[in-house]
CSV table of C-alpha atoms and ligand atoms in Angstrom, one decimal:
chain,number,residue,atom,x,y,z
T,3,MET,CA,199.0,119.9,130.6
T,4,THR,CA,196.3,119.8,133.2
T,5,SER,CA,196.9,122.0,136.3
T,6,ILE,CA,195.4,119.2,138.4
T,7,PRO,CA,198.2,117.4,140.4
T,8,GLN,CA,198.4,113.9,139.1
T,9,VAL,CA,198.3,112.2,142.6
T,10,ARG,CA,195.8,110.0,144.3
T,11,SER,CA,194.9,111.6,147.6
T,12,LEU,CA,192.0,111.0,150.0
T,13,VAL,CA,191.1,113.6,152.6
T,14,THR,CA,187.7,112.2,153.6
T,15,ALA,CA,185.9,108.9,153.4
T,16,ILE,CA,184.1,108.3,150.1
T,17,PRO,CA,181.6,109.9,149.9
T,18,GLY,CA,182.8,112.9,151.9
T,19,PRO,CA,180.4,115.2,153.7
T,20,ARG,CA,180.0,117.7,150.9
T,21,SER,CA,179.4,115.0,148.3
T,22,GLN,CA,176.9,113.4,150.7
T,23,GLU,CA,175.0,116.7,151.0
T,24,ILE,CA,174.8,117.1,147.2
T,25,LEU,CA,173.9,113.4,146.7
T,26,LYS,CA,170.9,114.0,148.9
T,27,ARG,CA,169.8,116.8,146.5
T,28,LYS,CA,170.4,114.4,143.6
T,29,SER,CA,168.0,111.8,145.1
T,30,GLU,CA,165.4,114.6,145.6
T,31,ALA,CA,165.8,116.1,142.1
T,32,VAL,CA,167.0,113.4,139.7
T,33,SER,CA,165.1,110.3,138.6
T,34,ALA,CA,166.0,107.2,140.5
T,35,ALA,CA,166.3,105.4,137.2
T,36,LEU,CA,169.8,106.7,136.7
T,37,GLY,CA,172.6,104.6,138.1
T,38,MET,CA,175.9,105.9,139.6
T,39,ALA,CA,179.2,104.1,139.5
T,40,ILE,CA,180.9,106.1,142.3
T,41,PRO,CA,179.1,108.2,145.0
T,42,ILE,CA,181.0,111.4,144.7
T,43,ILE,CA,180.3,114.8,143.2
T,44,VAL,CA,183.0,115.9,140.8
T,45,GLU,CA,184.4,119.4,140.9
T,46,ARG,CA,187.3,119.3,138.5
T,47,ALA,CA,189.1,116.7,136.4
T,48,GLY,CA,192.2,116.4,134.3
T,49,GLY,CA,194.7,113.8,133.1
T,50,GLY,CA,194.0,110.7,135.1
T,51,ILE,CA,192.4,112.4,138.1
T,52,LEU,CA,188.9,113.3,139.2
T,53,VAL,CA,188.7,115.8,142.1
T,54,ASP,CA,185.5,115.8,144.1
T,55,VAL,CA,183.9,118.6,146.1
T,56,ASP,CA,185.5,117.3,149.3
T,57,GLY,CA,189.0,117.6,147.8
T,58,ASN,CA,189.6,113.9,147.2
T,59,SER,CA,191.7,113.1,144.1
T,60,ILE,CA,190.6,109.8,142.6
T,61,ILE,CA,192.3,107.9,139.8
T,62,ASP,CA,189.9,107.6,136.8
T,63,MET,CA,190.0,104.2,135.3
T,64,GLY,CA,186.8,104.7,133.3
T,65,SER,CA,187.2,107.9,131.3
T,66,GLY,CA,183.5,108.6,131.6
T,67,ILE,CA,183.0,105.2,129.7
T,68,ALA,CA,185.8,105.5,127.2
T,69,VAL,CA,185.1,109.2,126.3
T,70,VAL,CA,187.9,111.4,127.7
T,71,SER,CA,190.6,109.4,126.1
T,72,VAL,CA,192.6,112.6,125.6
T,73,GLY,CA,192.0,113.4,129.3
T,74,ASN,CA,189.4,115.7,130.9
T,75,SER,CA,189.6,119.3,129.7
T,76,ALA,CA,192.6,118.5,127.4
T,77,ASP,CA,194.4,121.6,126.3
T,78,ARG,CA,193.6,121.6,122.6
T,79,VAL,CA,190.0,120.7,123.4
T,80,VAL,CA,189.6,123.6,125.9
T,81,ALA,CA,191.3,126.1,123.6
T,82,ASN,CA,189.2,125.2,120.5
T,83,VAL,CA,185.9,125.1,122.5
T,84,LYS,CA,186.6,128.5,124.1
T,85,ALA,CA,187.3,130.1,120.7
T,86,GLN,CA,184.2,128.5,119.2
T,87,VAL,CA,181.8,129.6,121.9
T,88,GLU,CA,183.1,133.1,121.5
T,89,ALA,CA,182.6,133.0,117.7
T,90,PHE,CA,179.2,131.3,117.6
T,91,THR,CA,177.4,128.5,119.4
T,92,HIS,CA,174.8,127.2,117.0
T,93,THR,CA,173.4,127.8,113.5
T,94,CYS,CA,172.2,124.2,112.7
T,95,PHE,CA,174.4,122.8,110.0
T,96,MET,CA,171.4,122.1,107.8
T,97,VAL,CA,170.4,125.8,108.1
T,98,ALA,CA,173.7,127.6,107.7
T,99,PRO,CA,176.8,125.3,107.5
T,100,TYR,CA,180.2,126.0,109.1
T,101,LEU,CA,183.8,124.8,108.6
T,102,GLY,CA,184.2,122.7,111.8
T,103,TYR,CA,181.6,120.2,110.8
T,104,ILE,CA,183.3,119.7,107.4
T,105,GLU,CA,186.7,119.4,109.0
T,106,VAL,CA,185.5,116.7,111.4
T,107,CYS,CA,184.0,114.8,108.4
T,108,GLU,CA,187.3,115.2,106.5
T,109,ALA,CA,189.1,113.8,109.5
T,110,LEU,CA,186.7,110.8,109.9
T,111,ASN,CA,187.0,110.1,106.1
T,112,ARG,CA,190.8,110.2,106.4
T,113,LEU,CA,191.2,108.2,109.7
T,114,THR,CA,188.6,105.4,109.3
T,115,PRO,CA,189.8,102.2,107.6
T,116,GLY,CA,190.0,101.9,103.9
T,117,THR,CA,191.4,104.1,101.1
T,118,HIS,CA,188.1,104.4,99.1
T,119,LYS,CA,186.2,107.6,98.8
T,120,LYS,CA,184.2,108.2,102.0
T,121,LYS,CA,181.7,110.6,103.3
T,122,SER,CA,180.3,111.3,106.8
T,123,ILE,CA,177.4,112.7,108.8
T,124,LEU,CA,177.6,113.9,112.4
T,125,LEU,CA,175.1,113.2,115.2
T,126,ASN,CA,174.9,113.7,119.0
T,127,SER,CA,175.3,110.3,120.5
T,128,GLY,CA,176.4,106.8,119.9
T,129,ALA,CA,172.8,105.6,119.7
T,130,GLU,CA,171.9,108.2,117.2
T,131,ALA,CA,174.9,107.1,115.1
T,132,LEU,CA,173.7,103.5,115.1
T,133,GLU,CA,170.1,104.6,114.3
T,134,ASN,CA,171.4,106.5,111.3
T,135,ALA,CA,173.7,103.7,110.2
T,136,VAL,CA,170.7,101.4,110.1
T,137,LYS,CA,168.6,104.0,108.2
T,138,ILE,CA,171.3,104.4,105.6
T,139,ALA,CA,171.8,100.6,105.3
T,140,ARG,CA,168.1,100.0,104.8
T,141,SER,CA,167.6,102.8,102.3
T,142,TYR,CA,170.7,101.9,100.3
T,143,THR,CA,170.1,98.1,100.1
T,144,LYS,CA,166.3,98.3,100.0
T,145,ARG,CA,166.3,95.5,102.5
T,146,GLN,CA,165.1,95.5,106.1
T,147,ALA,CA,166.8,92.9,108.3
T,148,ILE,CA,169.5,94.0,110.7
T,149,VAL,CA,171.8,91.4,112.2
T,150,VAL,CA,173.2,91.9,115.7
T,151,PHE,CA,174.9,89.7,118.2
T,152,GLU,CA,174.5,88.2,121.6
T,153,HIS,CA,176.2,90.4,124.3
T,154,GLY,CA,176.1,93.4,121.9
T,155,TYR,CA,175.3,96.9,123.0
T,156,HIS,CA,174.2,99.7,120.7
T,157,GLY,CA,172.2,102.2,122.8
T,158,ARG,CA,169.0,103.0,124.6
T,159,THR,CA,166.7,104.5,121.9
T,160,ASN,CA,163.9,102.2,120.7
T,161,LEU,CA,165.8,100.8,117.7
T,162,THR,CA,169.2,100.6,119.4
T,163,MET,CA,167.7,99.1,122.6
T,164,SER,CA,166.2,96.5,120.3
T,165,MET,CA,169.6,95.9,118.9
T,166,THR,CA,171.2,95.7,122.4
T,167,ALA,CA,171.3,92.2,123.8
T,168,LYS,CA,170.9,92.5,127.6
T,169,ASN,CA,167.4,92.8,129.1
T,170,MET,CA,168.3,94.2,132.6
T,171,PRO,CA,168.7,97.1,132.9
T,172,TYR,CA,168.5,98.3,129.3
T,173,LYS,CA,165.2,96.7,127.9
T,174,ASP,CA,163.1,95.4,130.8
T,175,SER,CA,159.6,96.8,130.6
T,176,PHE,CA,160.5,99.2,127.7
T,177,GLY,CA,159.0,97.2,124.9
T,178,PRO,CA,157.6,96.8,122.3
T,179,PHE,CA,160.9,96.6,120.4
T,180,ALA,CA,161.7,97.4,116.8
T,181,PRO,CA,161.1,94.7,114.3
T,182,GLU,CA,163.5,93.1,111.8
T,183,VAL,CA,166.4,92.9,114.3
T,184,TYR,CA,167.9,89.4,114.3
T,185,ARG,CA,170.4,88.3,117.0
T,186,MET,CA,173.2,85.8,116.2
T,187,PRO,CA,175.4,83.9,118.6
T,188,MET,CA,178.6,85.8,119.4
T,189,ALA,CA,182.0,84.2,119.0
T,190,TYR,CA,182.8,84.4,122.7
T,191,PRO,CA,185.8,82.2,123.1
T,192,TYR,CA,185.7,81.8,126.9
T,193,ARG,CA,182.1,80.7,127.0
T,194,TRP,CA,181.9,78.8,123.7
T,195,ASN,CA,180.7,75.2,124.2
T,196,GLY,CA,183.9,73.2,123.8
T,197,GLY,CA,186.2,76.1,124.4
T,198,ALA,CA,188.2,78.8,122.5
T,199,GLU,CA,189.5,76.6,119.7
T,200,LYS,CA,186.1,75.2,118.9
T,201,CYS,CA,184.8,78.8,118.9
T,202,ALA,CA,187.4,79.8,116.3
T,203,GLU,CA,186.5,76.7,114.2
T,204,GLU,CA,182.7,76.9,114.5
T,205,ALA,CA,181.3,80.3,115.3
T,206,LEU,CA,181.6,81.9,111.8
T,207,ASP,CA,180.0,78.8,110.1
T,208,LEU,CA,177.2,78.7,112.6
T,209,VAL,CA,176.4,82.4,112.2
T,210,ILE,CA,176.5,82.3,108.4
T,211,HIS,CA,174.3,79.2,108.5
T,212,LYS,CA,171.8,80.9,110.7
T,213,MET,CA,171.7,84.1,108.6
T,214,GLU,CA,171.1,82.0,105.5
T,215,LYS,CA,168.5,79.7,106.9
T,216,GLU,CA,166.7,81.9,109.4
T,217,ILE,CA,166.8,85.3,107.7
T,218,GLY,CA,167.9,84.8,104.1
T,219,ALA,CA,171.1,86.6,103.0
T,220,LYS,CA,169.2,88.6,100.4
T,221,ASN,CA,166.9,90.1,103.1
T,222,ILE,CA,169.8,91.4,105.2
T,223,ALA,CA,170.5,95.2,105.0
T,224,GLY,CA,173.4,95.2,107.5
T,225,ILE,CA,175.5,93.2,109.9
T,226,VAL,CA,176.2,95.4,113.0
T,227,ILE,CA,179.0,94.4,115.3
T,228,GLU,CA,181.4,95.9,117.8
T,229,PRO,CA,184.9,94.7,116.9
T,230,ILE,CA,185.4,94.2,120.6
T,231,GLN,CA,182.2,94.2,122.5
T,232,GLY,CA,182.1,96.9,125.2
T,233,GLU,CA,179.2,96.7,127.6
T,234,GLY,CA,179.0,92.9,126.9
T,235,GLY,CA,182.3,92.5,128.8
T,236,PHE,CA,185.2,93.3,126.3
T,237,ILE,CA,184.6,90.1,124.4
T,238,VAL,CA,187.2,89.7,121.7
T,239,PRO,CA,186.1,87.4,118.9
T,240,PRO,CA,188.7,84.9,117.6
T,241,LYS,CA,190.8,85.9,114.6
T,242,GLY,CA,189.0,85.3,111.4
T,243,PHE,CA,185.5,85.9,112.7
T,244,LEU,CA,185.2,89.5,111.8
T,245,PRO,CA,186.9,89.1,108.4
T,246,GLY,CA,184.6,86.1,107.7
T,247,LEU,CA,181.5,88.2,108.5
T,248,SER,CA,182.8,91.1,106.4
T,249,LYS,CA,183.5,88.7,103.4
T,250,PHE,CA,180.0,87.2,103.7
T,251,ALA,CA,178.5,90.6,103.8
T,252,SER,CA,180.3,91.8,100.7
T,253,GLU,CA,179.5,88.6,98.8
T,254,ASN,CA,175.8,89.0,99.6
T,255,GLY,CA,175.2,92.8,99.1
T,256,ILE,CA,175.0,93.3,102.9
T,257,LEU,CA,176.6,96.3,104.5
T,258,PHE,CA,179.2,95.5,107.2
T,259,ILE,CA,178.6,98.1,109.9
T,260,ALA,CA,181.3,98.4,112.6
T,261,ASP,CA,180.1,99.9,115.9
T,262,GLU,CA,183.3,101.6,117.0
T,263,VAL,CA,181.6,103.8,119.5
T,264,GLN,CA,183.6,102.3,122.4
T,265,THR,CA,186.6,100.9,120.6
T,266,GLY,CA,187.4,103.9,118.3
T,267,PHE,CA,189.9,106.7,118.5
T,268,ALA,CA,193.0,104.9,119.7
T,269,ARG,CA,191.3,103.1,122.6
T,270,THR,CA,192.7,99.7,121.5
T,271,GLY,CA,196.1,101.0,120.3
T,272,GLN,CA,195.0,101.5,116.7
T,273,MET,CA,192.9,104.4,115.6
T,274,PHE,CA,190.0,101.9,115.1
T,275,ALA,CA,189.8,98.3,116.3
T,276,SER,CA,188.7,97.1,112.9
T,277,GLU,CA,192.2,97.7,111.7
T,278,ASP,CA,193.5,94.8,113.8
T,279,GLU,CA,192.4,92.3,111.1
T,280,GLY,CA,192.4,94.7,108.2
T,281,ILE,CA,188.6,95.0,108.2
T,282,VAL,CA,187.2,97.8,106.0
T,283,PRO,CA,183.6,98.4,107.1
T,284,ASP,CA,181.1,99.7,104.7
T,285,LEU,CA,179.8,102.0,107.4
T,286,ILE,CA,181.5,102.8,110.7
T,287,ALA,CA,179.7,104.4,113.7
T,288,THR,CA,181.8,106.6,116.0
T,289,ALA,CA,181.2,108.6,119.2
T,290,LYS,CA,182.7,108.8,122.7
T,291,GLY,CA,186.4,109.3,122.2
T,292,ILE,CA,185.9,111.5,119.2
T,293,ALA,CA,185.4,114.8,121.0
T,294,GLY,CA,187.2,114.8,124.4
T,295,GLY,CA,183.9,114.8,126.3
T,296,LEU,CA,181.5,116.9,124.2
T,297,PRO,CA,178.6,115.0,122.7
T,298,LEU,CA,179.4,114.1,119.1
T,299,ALA,CA,179.0,111.0,117.0
T,300,GLY,CA,179.5,110.2,113.3
T,301,VAL,CA,178.6,107.7,110.6
T,302,THR,CA,181.3,107.4,107.9
T,303,GLY,CA,180.9,105.2,104.9
T,304,ARG,CA,181.5,104.6,101.2
T,305,ALA,CA,180.6,107.7,99.4
T,306,GLU,CA,178.2,106.0,97.0
T,307,ILE,CA,176.3,104.6,100.1
T,308,MET,CA,176.3,107.9,102.0
T,309,ASP,CA,175.2,109.8,98.9
T,310,ALA,CA,172.4,107.4,98.0
T,311,ILE,CA,170.0,108.8,100.6
T,312,HIS,CA,167.5,111.3,99.4
T,313,SER,CA,168.2,115.0,100.0
T,314,GLY,CA,167.1,116.1,103.5
T,315,GLY,CA,166.7,112.4,104.6
T,316,LEU,CA,169.3,112.7,107.4
T,317,GLY,CA,169.9,115.4,110.0
T,318,GLY,CA,168.9,116.8,113.3
T,319,THR,CA,168.9,120.2,115.1
T,320,TYR,CA,172.1,119.7,117.0
T,321,GLY,CA,174.1,117.0,115.1
T,322,GLY,CA,177.6,118.1,114.7
T,323,SER,CA,177.3,121.2,116.9
T,324,PRO,CA,180.0,123.7,116.2
T,325,VAL,CA,181.2,123.5,119.8
T,326,ALA,CA,181.4,119.7,119.7
T,327,CYS,CA,183.2,119.8,116.3
T,328,ALA,CA,185.7,122.3,117.7
T,329,ALA,CA,186.3,119.9,120.6
T,330,ALA,CA,186.7,117.0,118.2
T,331,LEU,CA,189.3,118.7,116.1
T,332,GLY,CA,191.2,119.4,119.4
T,333,ALA,CA,190.8,115.7,120.5
T,334,ILE,CA,191.8,114.3,117.1
T,335,ALA,CA,194.9,116.6,116.9
T,336,THR,CA,195.8,115.4,120.4
T,337,ILE,CA,195.5,111.8,119.4
T,338,GLU,CA,197.6,112.2,116.3
T,339,GLU,CA,200.2,114.8,117.4
T,340,ASP,CA,200.8,113.2,120.8
T,341,ASN,CA,200.9,109.7,119.3
T,342,LEU,CA,198.3,108.3,121.6
T,343,CYS,CA,198.0,105.0,119.6
T,344,ALA,CA,201.6,104.2,120.5
T,345,ARG,CA,201.0,105.4,124.1
T,346,THR,CA,198.0,103.1,124.3
T,347,LEU,CA,200.1,100.1,123.4
T,348,GLU,CA,202.4,100.9,126.3
T,349,ILE,CA,199.5,101.3,128.6
T,350,GLY,CA,198.1,98.1,127.3
T,351,ALA,CA,201.3,96.2,128.0
T,352,ILE,CA,201.4,97.4,131.6
T,353,ILE,CA,197.7,96.5,132.2
T,354,SER,CA,198.0,93.1,130.5
T,355,GLU,CA,201.0,92.2,132.6
T,356,ALA,CA,199.4,93.3,135.8
T,357,LEU,CA,196.0,91.6,135.1
T,358,ASN,CA,197.7,88.3,134.1
T,359,ALA,CA,199.7,88.3,137.3
T,360,MET,CA,196.4,88.7,139.2
T,361,LYS,CA,194.9,85.8,137.2
T,362,ALA,CA,197.8,83.6,138.2
T,363,LYS,CA,197.1,84.4,141.9
T,364,TYR,CA,193.3,84.5,142.1
T,365,SER,CA,191.2,81.5,141.2
T,366,ILE,CA,188.1,83.7,140.9
T,367,ILE,CA,189.6,85.2,137.7
T,368,GLY,CA,188.4,83.2,134.8
T,369,GLU,CA,189.8,85.3,132.0
T,370,VAL,CA,191.8,88.4,131.3
T,371,ARG,CA,191.1,89.9,127.8
T,372,GLY,CA,190.9,93.0,125.7
T,373,ARG,CA,193.4,95.2,123.8
T,374,GLY,CA,195.3,98.3,124.5
T,375,ALA,CA,193.6,100.6,127.1
T,376,MET,CA,190.4,98.4,126.9
T,377,GLN,CA,191.0,95.4,129.1
T,378,ALA,CA,188.9,93.4,131.5
T,379,ILE,CA,188.8,90.6,134.0
T,380,GLU,CA,185.9,88.1,134.0
T,381,PHE,CA,185.2,86.6,137.5
T,382,ILE,CA,184.0,83.1,137.9
T,383,ILE,CA,183.3,80.6,140.7
T,384,PRO,CA,186.7,78.8,141.1
T,385,GLY,CA,186.9,75.5,139.4
T,386,SER,CA,184.1,76.3,136.9
T,387,ILE,CA,183.2,78.9,134.3
T,388,GLU,CA,180.1,79.9,136.2
T,389,PRO,CA,179.8,83.7,136.4
T,390,ASN,CA,180.6,85.2,139.8
T,391,PRO,CA,179.0,88.7,139.8
T,392,GLY,CA,178.8,88.5,143.6
T,393,VAL,CA,182.4,89.5,144.2
T,394,LEU,CA,182.2,92.7,142.1
T,395,PRO,CA,180.5,95.1,144.6
T,396,ALA,CA,183.2,94.4,147.3
T,397,ILE,CA,186.0,94.9,144.8
T,398,VAL,CA,184.6,98.1,143.4
T,399,LYS,CA,183.9,99.5,146.8
T,400,PHE,CA,187.4,98.6,148.1
T,401,ALA,CA,188.9,100.4,145.1
T,402,GLN,CA,186.7,103.5,145.6
T,403,ASN,CA,187.6,103.6,149.3
T,404,GLU,CA,191.3,103.6,148.1
T,405,GLY,CA,190.6,106.4,145.6
T,406,VAL,CA,190.3,104.4,142.4
T,407,LEU,CA,187.2,104.5,140.1
T,408,ILE,CA,186.7,101.2,138.2
T,409,LEU,CA,183.7,100.2,136.0
T,410,THR,CA,182.0,96.9,135.6
T,411,ALA,CA,180.4,95.3,132.5
T,412,GLY,CA,179.2,92.0,131.1
T,413,THR,CA,176.0,90.2,130.3
T,414,TYR,CA,176.4,88.3,133.6
T,415,GLY,CA,177.6,91.4,135.5
T,416,ASN,CA,180.8,89.6,136.4
T,417,VAL,CA,183.4,91.7,134.5
T,418,ILE,CA,185.6,94.6,135.7
T,419,ARG,CA,186.8,96.7,132.8
T,420,LEU,CA,189.6,99.2,132.6
T,421,LEU,CA,189.3,102.2,130.3
T,422,PRO,CA,191.9,104.7,131.6
T,423,PRO,CA,192.5,108.0,129.8
T,424,LEU,CA,195.3,107.5,127.3
T,425,VAL,CA,197.2,110.3,128.9
T,426,MET,CA,197.2,108.8,132.3
T,427,PRO,CA,200.7,109.1,133.9
T,428,GLU,CA,202.3,105.7,134.4
T,429,HIS,CA,202.6,106.0,138.2
T,430,LEU,CA,198.8,106.5,138.5
T,431,LEU,CA,198.1,103.6,136.2
T,432,ARG,CA,200.4,101.3,138.3
T,433,GLU,CA,198.9,102.6,141.5
T,434,ALA,CA,195.4,101.9,140.3
T,435,LEU,CA,196.4,98.3,139.2
T,436,ASP,CA,198.0,97.8,142.6
T,437,VAL,CA,194.8,98.9,144.3
T,438,LEU,CA,192.8,96.6,142.1
T,439,ASP,CA,195.0,93.7,143.0
T,440,ARG,CA,194.5,94.4,146.7
T,441,ALA,CA,190.8,94.8,146.1
T,442,ILE,CA,190.5,91.4,144.6
T,443,ALA,CA,192.6,89.8,147.4
T,444,SER,CA,190.3,91.4,149.9
T,445,ALA,CA,187.2,90.0,148.2
T,446,ILE,CA,188.2,86.4,148.3
K,12,PLZ,N1,177.6,101.5,120.9
K,12,PLZ,C1,179.5,100.0,121.4
K,12,PLZ,O1,179.5,101.3,123.9
K,12,PLZ,C2,177.6,103.4,124.7
K,12,PLZ,C3,176.6,103.0,127.6
K,12,PLZ,C4,176.3,103.6,128.9
K,12,PLZ,P1,175.6,106.6,123.5
K,12,PLZ,N2,178.2,102.6,125.8
K,12,PLZ,C5,178.0,103.2,127.1
K,12,PLZ,C6,174.9,103.4,129.3
K,12,PLZ,O2,174.7,102.6,130.2
K,12,PLZ,O3,174.0,104.0,128.8
K,12,PLZ,C7,177.6,102.7,123.4
K,12,PLZ,C8,178.6,101.7,123.0
K,12,PLZ,C9,178.5,101.1,121.8
K,12,PLZ,C10,176.7,102.4,121.2
K,12,PLZ,C11,176.7,103.1,122.4
K,12,PLZ,C12,175.7,104.1,122.6
K,12,PLZ,O4,176.3,105.4,122.8
K,12,PLZ,O5,176.4,107.8,123.2
K,12,PLZ,O6,175.5,106.2,125.0
K,12,PLZ,O7,174.2,106.7,122.9
């Protein structure tokens, strides 16, 4: 267990004087293009707590954007990383291979949905995983079109930025964008014209119709979708939408590519969110929660697809770094041995009950949605479904001033999302939810 006391405690205002000093240096040294969710400088972190340089202990409801699901500096991650850096730090897997990379691929092949023969490659980031999934899909199918969705997020490289839906801040002024990326309407029940029921009835047919008429099914290499959209605002499509897309893909020689970068590794209460409706993706992109905070990502897929690429066609200097692989083996062991999927369901029940109670009290809450330890609140102008991004800064600030870090999301910037570490003690979780409740009350 972490040595950091699992208590929320503020000894200065946020930011405290030492954080302020260092944040001044940040403004001098670091590009202004980088955002910052909370104005503190972190010194240590563990379990559900971030400790800043002023000695404030803040409840972490973001996990570094769904990364430290096993907690910061989790025991097995730390032990494996220490042993690995002492043994060796880098050879480049394509130059001189090592066991850790192979063991992470074995774990991915075993844990991802489907009992068919699978193979994997490892990369450094979620975006790089998506880039590679697209390369593999195009090479395997000998087709070029890639289908993505409104509100989707896939990264910040040129191709993945092109696949990402939202202009500001991800794309604005950064064009030209990659060709052969086609965006389909997303089955977004809350905002579907006519409501959630109509969404369940109409969305799949509409998307299939558009793919057939506007792209041509035989030109499509892959359909890329997050089973629950992350940055887009934790949008959960209605039951049947993902299985319908997957079926359309397999009937038309299209690869179904699940972007489980944010939803993967127990975040939603199952190892992968695709499992919820029994989806077996042809390719699955993973990152974030895979390695307890070290940069690592993977693409896992049907062996015949993964092996169809010419020799030397995939790779990179650092992909599957031995240190990141050691961390991943520690993180995966933690998830499996400590039953974090089951724990996530308990966390999810607590969050869902609290958020729904808030929804009943506050008319600025339009919808509460998500699954497991990935749940969100969408804020609206009362009496309408008009997005209400204006209330977020005050809510976030109130929470920060009370020692709780919460993240925002959403195409309309009107969503608060909760992504606590899956090892967060229950009392901290309940405290954070109580602070959020008071934060919303204060913002009305
Ligand atoms: N696919 C579904 O959520 C990363 C982005 C943070 P990288 N999401 C956090 C930001 O503002 O840059 C993400 C994701 C999904 C792909 C990615 C990209 O993963 O590791 O950030 O490249």
